[in-house]
Coordinates of C-alpha atoms (C1' of nucleotides) in Angstrom, one line a residue:
Chain A
X160 CA 21.3 13.1 -17.2
X161 CA 20.4 14.2 -13.7
X162 CA 19.5 11.4 -11.3
X163 CA 15.8 11.0 -10.5
X164 CA 15.1 11.4 -6.8
X165 CA 13.7 8.4 -5.1
X166 CA 10.6 8.3 -3.0
X167 CA 11.0 8.4 0.7
X168 CA 11.3 5.0 2.3
X169 CA 8.0 3.7 3.6
X170 CA 5.9 6.1 1.4
X171 CA 3.7 4.8 -1.3
X172 CA 2.6 6.0 -4.7
X173 CA -0.8 4.4 -4.8
X174 CA -2.2 3.9 -8.3
X175 CA -4.6 1.8 -10.3
X176 CA -6.5 -1.0 -8.6
X177 CA -4.8 -0.2 -5.3
X178 CA -6.0 3.4 -5.4
X179 CA -9.5 2.3 -6.2
X180 CA -9.6 0.0 -3.3
X181 CA -8.2 2.8 -1.1
X182 CA -11.0 5.2 -2.4
X183 CA -13.7 2.5 -1.8
X184 CA -12.6 2.3 1.9
X185 CA -12.8 6.0 2.3
X186 CA -16.1 6.4 0.5
X187 CA -17.7 3.6 2.5
X188 CA -16.4 5.2 5.7
X189 CA -17.9 8.5 4.8
X190 CA -21.3 6.9 4.0
X191 CA -21.4 4.9 7.2
X192 CA -20.3 7.7 9.5
X193 CA -23.2 9.8 8.3
X194 CA -25.6 6.9 9.1
X195 CA -24.2 7.3 12.7
X196 CA -24.3 11.0 12.6
X197 CA -20.5 11.5 13.2
X198 CA -19.5 14.9 12.1
X199 CA -16.7 15.5 9.7
X200 CA -13.5 17.2 11.0
X201 CA -10.4 18.1 9.1
X202 CA -7.3 18.2 11.3
X203 CA -3.8 19.6 10.9
X204 CA -1.1 17.2 9.8
X205 CA 1.3 18.5 12.3
X206 CA 1.1 19.8 15.9
X207 CA 3.4 21.0 18.6
X208 CA 5.4 18.0 19.7
X209 CA 4.1 18.2 23.3
X210 CA 0.6 17.5 22.0
X211 CA 1.7 13.9 21.3
X212 CA 4.4 13.4 23.9
X213 CA 2.0 14.5 26.7
X214 CA -1.0 12.7 25.4
X215 CA 0.5 9.4 24.3
X216 CA 3.1 9.0 26.9
X217 CA 6.9 9.7 26.8
X218 CA 7.9 6.1 27.2
X219 CA 5.7 4.6 24.5
X220 CA 7.4 3.4 21.4
X221 CA 5.5 5.9 19.4
X222 CA 6.7 8.8 21.2
X223 CA 10.3 7.6 22.1
X224 CA 11.4 6.5 18.7
X225 CA 8.8 6.8 16.0
X226 CA 7.9 10.4 15.7
X227 CA 8.9 12.7 12.8
X228 CA 9.8 15.8 14.9
X229 CA 11.6 18.9 13.7
X230 CA 12.2 22.4 14.7
X231 CA 10.5 25.0 12.6
X232 CA 12.1 28.3 11.7
X233 CA 11.0 29.9 14.8
X234 CA 12.8 27.2 16.8
X235 CA 9.6 25.4 18.0
X236 CA 9.5 21.6 18.0
X237 CA 6.8 20.3 15.8
X238 CA 5.8 16.7 15.0
X239 CA 4.0 15.1 12.0
X240 CA 1.0 13.4 13.5
X241 CA 1.6 9.7 14.5
X242 CA -2.2 9.4 15.3
X243 CA -5.4 11.3 15.3
X244 CA -6.6 11.2 18.8
X245 CA -4.2 13.5 20.5
X246 CA -4.7 16.2 17.9
X247 CA -8.5 15.9 18.1
X248 CA -8.3 16.2 21.9
X249 CA -6.2 19.3 21.6
X250 CA -8.7 20.8 19.2
X251 CA -11.6 19.9 21.6
X252 CA -9.9 21.9 24.3
X253 CA -8.5 24.8 22.3
X254 CA -11.8 25.4 20.4
X255 CA -14.2 25.0 23.2
X256 CA -15.9 22.1 21.6
X257 CA -17.1 21.2 25.1
X258 CA -20.2 23.2 24.1
X259 CA -21.0 20.4 21.6
X260 CA -20.4 17.5 23.9
X261 CA -21.2 14.8 23.5
X262 CA -19.5 15.3 20.2
X263 CA -19.1 12.6 17.6
X264 CA -16.4 13.3 15.0
X265 CA -14.9 11.4 12.1
X266 CA -11.8 12.1 10.0
X267 CA -9.3 10.4 7.8
X268 CA -5.9 11.2 6.3
X269 CA -2.2 10.5 6.5
X270 CA -0.2 9.6 9.7
X271 CA 3.6 9.4 10.1
X272 CA 5.6 6.9 12.1
X273 CA 9.4 6.3 11.7
X274 CA 9.3 2.5 11.6
X275 CA 10.8 -0.2 9.4
X276 CA 8.4 -0.7 6.6
X277 CA 6.9 -4.1 5.7
X278 CA 3.6 -5.6 4.5
X279 CA 0.8 -3.5 5.7
X280 CA 3.0 -1.0 7.4
X281 CA 4.4 2.2 6.2
X282 CA 6.1 5.4 7.4
X283 CA 3.3 7.4 5.9
X284 CA 0.1 5.5 6.2
X285 CA -3.5 6.4 6.3
X286 CA -6.3 5.9 8.8
X287 CA -10.0 6.5 9.1
X288 CA -10.8 7.6 12.6
X289 CA -13.9 8.1 14.8
X290 CA -14.2 9.6 18.2
X291 CA -16.9 10.4 20.7
X292 CA -15.8 13.2 23.0
X293 CA -17.4 14.1 26.3
X294 CA -19.4 10.9 26.7
X295 CA -18.7 8.8 29.7
X296 CA -21.5 6.3 29.4
X297 CA -21.0 2.8 28.0
X298 CA -23.6 3.5 25.4
X299 CA -20.9 5.5 23.6
X300 CA -18.6 2.6 23.5
X301 CA -21.4 0.4 22.1
X302 CA -22.4 3.0 19.4
X303 CA -18.7 3.4 18.3
X304 CA -18.1 -0.4 18.1
X305 CA -21.4 -0.9 16.3
X306 CA -20.3 1.6 13.7
X307 CA -17.0 -0.2 13.3
X308 CA -18.7 -3.6 12.9
X309 CA -21.1 -2.1 10.4
X310 CA -18.3 -0.5 8.4
X311 CA -16.5 -3.8 8.0
X312 CA -19.6 -5.5 6.9
X313 CA -20.2 -2.7 4.3
X314 CA -16.7 -3.1 3.1
X315 CA -17.4 -6.9 2.7
X316 CA -14.7 -7.9 5.0
X317 CA -15.2 -11.3 6.6
X318 CA -13.2 -13.5 8.9
X319 CA -12.5 -10.7 11.4
X320 CA -13.5 -10.7 15.0
X321 CA -13.8 -8.0 17.6
X322 CA -11.5 -8.7 20.5
X323 CA -12.6 -6.9 23.6
X324 CA -11.0 -6.2 27.0
X325 CA -11.3 -3.8 29.9
X326 CA -8.4 -2.2 31.5
X327 CA -10.5 -0.8 34.3
X328 CA -10.2 2.8 35.6
X329 CA -6.9 4.4 36.3
X330 CA -6.5 2.8 39.8
X331 CA -7.4 -0.6 38.6
X332 CA -5.0 -0.4 35.8
X333 CA -2.2 0.7 38.0
X334 CA -2.8 -2.0 40.6
X335 CA -2.9 -4.6 37.9
X336 CA 0.3 -3.4 36.3
X337 CA 2.0 -3.4 39.7
X338 CA 0.9 -7.0 40.3
X339 CA 2.1 -8.0 36.9
X340 CA 5.5 -6.5 37.5
X341 CA 5.8 -8.4 40.8
X342 CA 4.7 -11.6 39.2
X343 CA 7.1 -11.5 36.2
X344 CA 10.0 -10.0 38.2
X345 CA 10.1 -13.2 40.2
X346 CA 10.8 -15.2 37.0
X347 CA 12.7 -12.5 35.1
X348 CA 15.6 -14.6 34.3
X349 CA 13.5 -17.2 32.5
X350 CA 11.7 -14.7 30.4
X351 CA 12.8 -13.8 26.8
X352 CA 15.2 -10.9 26.3
X353 CA 12.4 -8.8 24.8
X354 CA 10.2 -9.4 27.8
X355 CA 12.9 -8.6 30.3
X356 CA 13.0 -5.3 28.7
X357 CA 9.2 -5.0 28.5
X358 CA 9.1 -5.7 32.4
X359 CA 10.6 -2.2 32.9
X360 CA 8.9 -0.3 30.0
X361 CA 5.7 -2.0 29.1
X362 CA 4.9 -5.0 31.3
X363 CA 1.3 -5.4 30.0
X364 CA 2.7 -6.4 26.7
X365 CA 4.4 -9.5 28.1
X366 CA 0.9 -11.0 28.1
X367 CA 0.7 -11.2 24.4
X368 CA 4.3 -12.2 23.7
X369 CA 4.8 -14.7 20.9
X370 CA 7.8 -16.2 22.7
X371 CA 7.2 -19.7 24.2
X372 CA 9.5 -18.9 27.1
X373 CA 7.0 -16.1 28.1
X374 CA 3.8 -17.9 27.3
X375 CA 4.5 -20.5 30.0
X376 CA 4.0 -17.9 32.7
X377 CA 1.1 -15.9 31.2
X378 CA -1.7 -18.3 32.0
X379 CA -1.1 -17.9 35.7
X380 CA -0.4 -14.2 35.6
X381 CA -2.6 -11.8 37.6
X382 CA -5.9 -11.1 35.8
X383 CA -7.3 -7.7 35.3
X384 CA -10.7 -9.0 36.5
X385 CA -9.3 -9.4 40.0
X386 CA -8.4 -5.7 40.1
X387 CA -11.6 -4.2 38.7
X388 CA -13.6 -2.0 41.0
X389 CA -17.3 -2.7 41.0
X390 CA -17.9 0.4 38.8
X391 CA -15.5 -0.8 36.2
X392 CA -17.0 -4.2 36.2
X393 CA -20.5 -2.7 35.8
X394 CA -19.2 -0.5 33.0
X395 CA -17.7 -3.4 31.1
X396 CA -20.8 -5.4 31.6
X397 CA -22.9 -2.7 30.2
X398 CA -20.7 -2.4 27.1
X399 CA -20.8 -6.2 26.5
X400 CA -24.6 -6.4 26.9
X401 CA -25.0 -3.4 24.6
X402 CA -23.0 -5.1 22.0
X403 CA -25.0 -8.2 22.2
X404 CA -28.2 -6.2 21.9
X405 CA -26.8 -4.4 18.9
X406 CA -25.9 -7.7 17.3
X407 CA -22.1 -7.1 17.3
X408 CA -20.2 -10.3 17.8
X409 CA -17.2 -10.1 20.1
X410 CA -14.8 -12.2 22.0
X411 CA -13.2 -11.6 25.4
X412 CA -9.4 -11.1 25.1
X413 CA -8.0 -10.9 28.6
X414 CA -4.5 -10.2 27.5
X415 CA -5.4 -7.5 25.0
X416 CA -3.7 -4.3 26.0
X417 CA -3.1 -1.2 24.0
X418 CA 0.3 0.4 23.6
X419 CA -0.6 3.9 24.5
X420 CA -0.7 5.2 28.1
X421 CA -4.1 7.0 27.7
X422 CA -6.4 3.9 27.5
X423 CA -8.8 3.2 30.3
X424 CA -11.8 0.8 30.5
X425 CA -12.7 -0.5 27.1
X426 CA -9.9 -1.5 24.8
X427 CA -10.5 -3.4 21.5
X428 CA -9.1 -4.6 18.3
X429 CA -10.6 -6.1 15.2
X430 CA -8.3 -9.0 14.3
X431 CA -8.5 -11.6 11.4
X432 CA -9.4 -15.0 12.6
X433 CA -6.4 -17.4 12.6
X434 CA -6.1 -19.2 9.3
X435 CA -8.7 -17.0 7.6
X436 CA -8.1 -15.5 4.1
X437 CA -7.9 -12.1 5.7
X438 CA -5.1 -13.2 8.0
X439 CA -3.1 -14.4 5.0
X440 CA -3.5 -11.2 3.1
X441 CA -2.3 -9.1 6.0
X442 CA 1.0 -10.8 6.5
X443 CA 2.3 -10.5 10.0
X444 CA 0.1 -7.4 10.7
X445 CA -3.0 -8.4 12.7
X446 CA -4.9 -5.4 13.9
X447 CA -7.0 -3.7 11.2
X448 CA -9.0 -1.5 13.6
X449 CA -8.2 -0.6 17.2
X450 CA -9.1 1.8 19.9
X451 CA -10.6 2.3 23.3
X452 CA -11.7 4.6 25.9
X453 CA -9.3 7.4 27.0
X454 CA -10.8 9.2 29.9
X455 CA -7.5 10.6 31.2
X456 CA -6.2 12.0 28.0
X457 CA -7.8 15.5 28.3
X458 CA -6.2 16.1 31.7
X459 CA -2.8 15.2 30.4
X460 CA -3.2 18.1 27.9
X461 CA -4.3 20.5 30.7
X462 CA -8.0 20.3 30.2
X463 CA -10.9 19.3 32.5
X464 CA -11.5 15.6 32.9
X465 CA -13.4 14.6 29.8
X466 CA -14.4 11.0 29.1
X467 CA -14.0 9.9 25.4
X468 CA -13.8 6.8 23.2
X469 CA -12.4 6.3 19.8
X470 CA -10.9 4.1 17.2
X471 CA -8.8 4.2 14.1
X472 CA -8.3 1.8 11.3
X473 CA -5.5 1.5 8.8
X474 CA -6.9 2.3 5.2
X475 CA -4.1 0.3 3.5
X476 CA -4.9 -2.8 5.7
X477 CA -8.6 -2.5 5.0
X478 CA -7.9 -2.0 1.3
X479 CA -6.0 -5.3 1.3
X480 CA -9.1 -7.1 2.4
X481 CA -11.7 -5.6 0.2
X482 CA -10.8 -7.4 -2.9
X483 CA -10.0 -6.1 -6.3
X484 CA -12.0 -3.1 -7.1
X485 CA -10.4 -2.5 -10.5
X486 CA -10.9 0.7 -12.5
X487 CA -14.2 0.8 -14.2
X488 CA -14.4 0.6 -18.0
X489 CA -15.6 3.7 -19.9
X490 CA -19.3 3.7 -20.9
X491 CA -18.3 4.9 -24.3
X492 CA -15.1 5.2 -26.3
X493 CA -15.0 7.6 -29.3
X494 CA -12.6 6.5 -32.0
X495 CA -11.5 9.2 -34.3
X496 CA -10.6 7.4 -37.6
X497 CA -10.0 10.6 -39.6
X498 CA -8.3 13.5 -38.0
X499 CA -10.3 15.9 -40.3
X500 CA -13.2 15.1 -38.0
X501 CA -11.5 16.1 -34.8
X502 CA -13.9 19.0 -34.0
X503 CA -16.9 16.7 -34.4
X504 CA -15.2 14.2 -32.1
X505 CA -14.5 16.8 -29.4
X506 CA -18.1 18.0 -29.6
X507 CA -19.5 14.5 -29.4
X508 CA -17.3 13.5 -26.4
X509 CA -18.2 16.6 -24.6
X510 CA -21.9 16.0 -25.1
X511 CA -21.6 12.4 -23.9
X512 CA -19.8 13.4 -20.8
X513 CA -22.3 16.2 -20.0
X514 CA -25.0 13.6 -20.3
X515 CA -23.4 11.8 -17.4
X516 CA -21.6 9.0 -19.2
X517 CA -17.9 8.3 -18.8
X518 CA -16.1 8.6 -22.1
X519 CA -12.7 8.5 -23.6
X520 CA -11.4 9.8 -26.9
X521 CA -9.0 7.7 -28.9
X522 CA -7.4 10.1 -31.3
X523 CA -3.6 9.6 -31.1
X524 CA -1.2 7.2 -32.6
X525 CA -1.7 5.3 -35.8
X526 CA -5.4 5.7 -36.9
X527 CA -5.5 2.0 -37.6
X528 CA -4.6 1.2 -34.0
X529 CA -7.1 3.4 -32.4
X530 CA -10.0 1.0 -32.8
X531 CA -7.8 -1.8 -31.4
X532 CA -7.1 0.2 -28.4
X533 CA -10.9 0.9 -27.9
X534 CA -11.6 -2.9 -28.1
X535 CA -8.9 -3.7 -25.7
X536 CA -10.0 -1.1 -23.1
X537 CA -13.1 -3.3 -22.6
X538 CA -15.7 -0.6 -23.1
X539 CA -19.0 -2.0 -24.3
X540 CA -19.9 0.9 -26.6
X541 CA -17.6 2.1 -29.3
X542 CA -18.3 5.0 -31.6
X543 CA -16.1 5.4 -34.6
X544 CA -16.0 8.6 -36.6
X545 CA -14.7 8.7 -40.2
X546 CA -15.2 10.5 -43.5
X547 CA -16.6 8.7 -46.5
X548 CA -15.6 10.0 -49.9
X549 CA -17.9 13.1 -49.6
X550 CA -15.9 14.4 -46.7
X551 CA -19.0 14.5 -44.4
X552 CA -19.1 13.0 -40.9
X553 CA -20.1 9.4 -40.7
X554 CA -20.3 7.3 -37.6
X555 CA -20.6 3.7 -36.6
X556 CA -21.7 2.5 -33.2
X557 CA -20.8 -0.8 -31.8
X558 CA -22.8 -1.8 -28.7
X559 CA -26.2 -2.7 -27.5
X560 CA -29.3 -1.4 -29.3
X561 CA -30.1 0.8 -26.3
X562 CA -26.6 2.4 -26.5
X563 CA -26.8 2.8 -30.2
X564 CA -30.0 4.8 -29.9
X565 CA -28.6 6.8 -27.1
X566 CA -25.4 7.7 -29.0
X567 CA -27.4 8.6 -32.2
X568 CA -29.4 11.0 -30.1
X569 CA -26.3 12.5 -28.5
X570 CA -24.5 12.7 -31.9
X571 CA -27.5 14.7 -33.3
X572 CA -27.4 16.9 -30.3
X573 CA -23.7 17.6 -30.5
X574 CA -24.1 18.5 -34.2
X575 CA -26.8 21.0 -33.7
X576 CA -25.3 22.7 -30.6
X577 CA -21.5 22.3 -30.7
X578 CA -21.1 24.3 -27.5
X579 CA -23.7 22.4 -25.5
Chain B
rG1367 C1' 17.3 -0.9 16.2
rC1368 C1' 18.0 -6.5 14.7
rG1369 C1' 17.5 -10.7 11.1
rA1370 C1' 16.6 -13.2 6.2
rU1371 C1' 16.0 -12.9 1.0
rC1372 C1' 16.4 -10.1 -3.4
rG1373 C1' 18.2 -6.0 -7.1
rU1374 C1' 18.9 -7.8 -15.4
rA1375 C1' 14.4 -3.3 -20.7
rG1376 C1' 8.8 1.0 -18.8
rC1377 C1' 6.4 -3.8 -16.3
rU1378 C1' 6.8 -9.3 -15.1
rC1379 C1' 10.9 -12.4 -15.6
rA1380 C1' 14.8 -16.0 -18.2
rG1381 C1' 20.0 -16.0 -18.5
rU1382 C1' 23.7 -23.3 -17.7
rU1383 C1' 29.9 -25.0 -14.0
rG1384 C1' 32.4 -17.4 -15.0
rG1385 C1' 33.4 -17.6 -21.8
rU1386 C1' 31.7 -14.0 -28.4
rU1387 C1' 27.0 -9.2 -29.9
rA1388 C1' 22.5 -10.2 -22.5
rG1389 C1' 17.0 -12.7 -24.2
rA1390 C1' 11.3 -13.6 -23.9
rG1391 C1' 6.3 -11.9 -22.8
rC1392 C1' 3.5 -7.6 -22.0
rG1393 C1' 3.6 -2.4 -23.0
rC1394 C1' 5.3 1.6 -26.4
rC1395 C1' 6.3 3.3 -31.6
rG1396 C1' 5.9 2.1 -36.9
rG1397 C1' 4.2 -1.0 -40.9
rU1398 C1' 0.6 -4.8 -43.3
rU1399 C1' -4.9 -6.2 -44.3
rU1400 C1' -9.0 -2.2 -49.5
rG1401 C1' -11.5 -3.4 -44.6
rU1402 C1' -18.9 -2.9 -40.4
rG1403 C1' -13.3 -5.1 -38.6
rG1404 C1' -9.8 -6.4 -35.5
rU1405 C1' -8.3 -7.9 -29.4
rA1406 C1' -4.3 -10.7 -36.0
rC1407 C1' 0.7 -10.6 -38.7
rC1408 C1' 5.5 -8.2 -39.4
rG1409 C1' 9.2 -4.8 -37.8
rG1410 C1' 11.5 -1.0 -34.5
rA1411 C1' 13.1 1.7 -30.3
rG1412 C1' 14.5 0.7 -25.4
rG1413 C1' 19.5 -2.3 -20.8
rU1414 C1' 26.4 1.8 -17.5
rC1415 C1' 22.8 -6.2 -15.6
rG1416 C1' 21.4 -0.9 -8.4
rC1417 C1' 26.2 1.6 -7.3
rG1418 C1' 31.6 1.2 -5.9
rG1419 C1' 35.8 -1.8 -5.3
rG1420 C1' 38.2 -6.7 -5.6
rU1421 C1' 39.4 -11.8 -7.8
rU1422 C1' 40.2 -13.5 -13.0
rC1423 C1' 43.0 -13.8 -19.5
rG1424 C1' 37.6 -12.8 -19.1
rA1425 C1' 32.3 -11.1 -14.3
rA1426 C1' 25.0 -10.3 -14.9
rC1427 C1' 27.2 -14.8 -12.5
rC1428 C1' 32.5 -15.4 -7.5
rC1429 C1' 34.2 -12.0 -3.0
rC1430 C1' 33.7 -7.3 0.0
rG1431 C1' 31.4 -2.7 0.8
rU1432 C1' 27.3 0.5 -0.1
rC1433 C1' 22.3 2.0 -1.5
rG1434 C1' 17.4 0.3 -2.3
rA1435 C1' 13.3 -3.1 -2.1
rU1436 C1' 10.7 -7.1 0.0
rC1437 C1' 9.5 -10.2 4.2
rG1438 C1' 10.0 -11.1 9.4
rC1439 C1' 11.4 -9.4 14.9
rC1440 C1' 10.1 -5.3 18.0
rC1441 C1' 6.0 -2.2 17.9
rC1442 C1' 1.6 -0.9 15.7
rA1443 C1' -3.3 0.7 12.0

RNA sequence: GCGAUCGUAGCUCAGUUGGUUAGAGCGCCGGUUUGUGGUACCGGAGGUCGCGGGUUCGAACCCCGUCGAUCGCCCCA
């Protein structure tokens, strides 16, 4: 026999209760984004490689080692999207969506990153995503975060806190970065091996290193607050007071930095509280929703300076926190005890479904087992069809009085109009 | 890219210090009940023990390699 091909590493075949939880997350997101008047967009799964390399930053891990890139038949380098933001920014520029600014959009779908899979982390994973394009005022950040907070509540997720930071404007961020490099370079030999490397590539990340050798120095490291311009301070102040007014709980996270080059000003992550049930379910992954302001991104793609904010959340990670959604039982199960009544059974189940009730027909395998299966399925209402000696159709309904009456009525209807 | 653990039936797993024909539960298939009732009882099918080498009289078990999975590091959603 030929060998069965295996699934690609890091991909998932989502089924059963997991698929229900996944759908619950997406459906809830769709409902909430309408409340906030975010418009639906459907984006390509792949783009020219430069869309991502220019927007995200050549030196980031995502671009330098995690992209699924390939040459198409025309010799052009394409990449399976590792995130939504860059593609949405590209669409904003190439479709003239400036005319709709400020534009609030939402989308969801698969993303691809070549990483080692582990709990809550896959090579093909799925995100929900929300962006506000062409809005430079702190009110946009507040609205976006209020929606994220609202969504998590609608999903029933607790024990998660918004961690908030500001990276200042471009100049603030650069000055802070330079100061951090100076500070850590002086003690380079005492840092962890990872952080010695981060010093060159991504010095901001040393701040949230888990290594004790690094943590000794973090407390006295230069603070972003000392490098913020007055405007940047005022902006962050407006965001935080707006969140307070909107009833969104948050905590300041001075060392929170985001990995991608394009972030400015507001940066945030929703993270499970230490020791919470949510933290346990997520394994070593912590961030379930993250994002920030990316005022410089449009220019990196050759567009006019356009302020924007956005976030994305991992559907799989959210689905791990929403509890068991299970698959709902059928409203009605029709058990065909005599195959001679097959046509009647088909007519009845069709009528039941068209009346808006979920229904399943049990008509295969040993007739004696069919009723067993129906009972095991957990359905409250079971209709069995059989033929008494006269060969006519007879039925028995097991269920509440209300359902018995309803089924009798539907049965009568299916008899009089078999094509109903 | 690095590290740890683990691969036995469709699924979840047992399998003693290496020793006849590798087991259980669930699921699947069939049978039994002369029955408004049942999630019962009996039986059956299904396994190159991930794959390839090695050690041994003999390997699911020990050794090496390889593939895969899981979890962690890095990074991220």
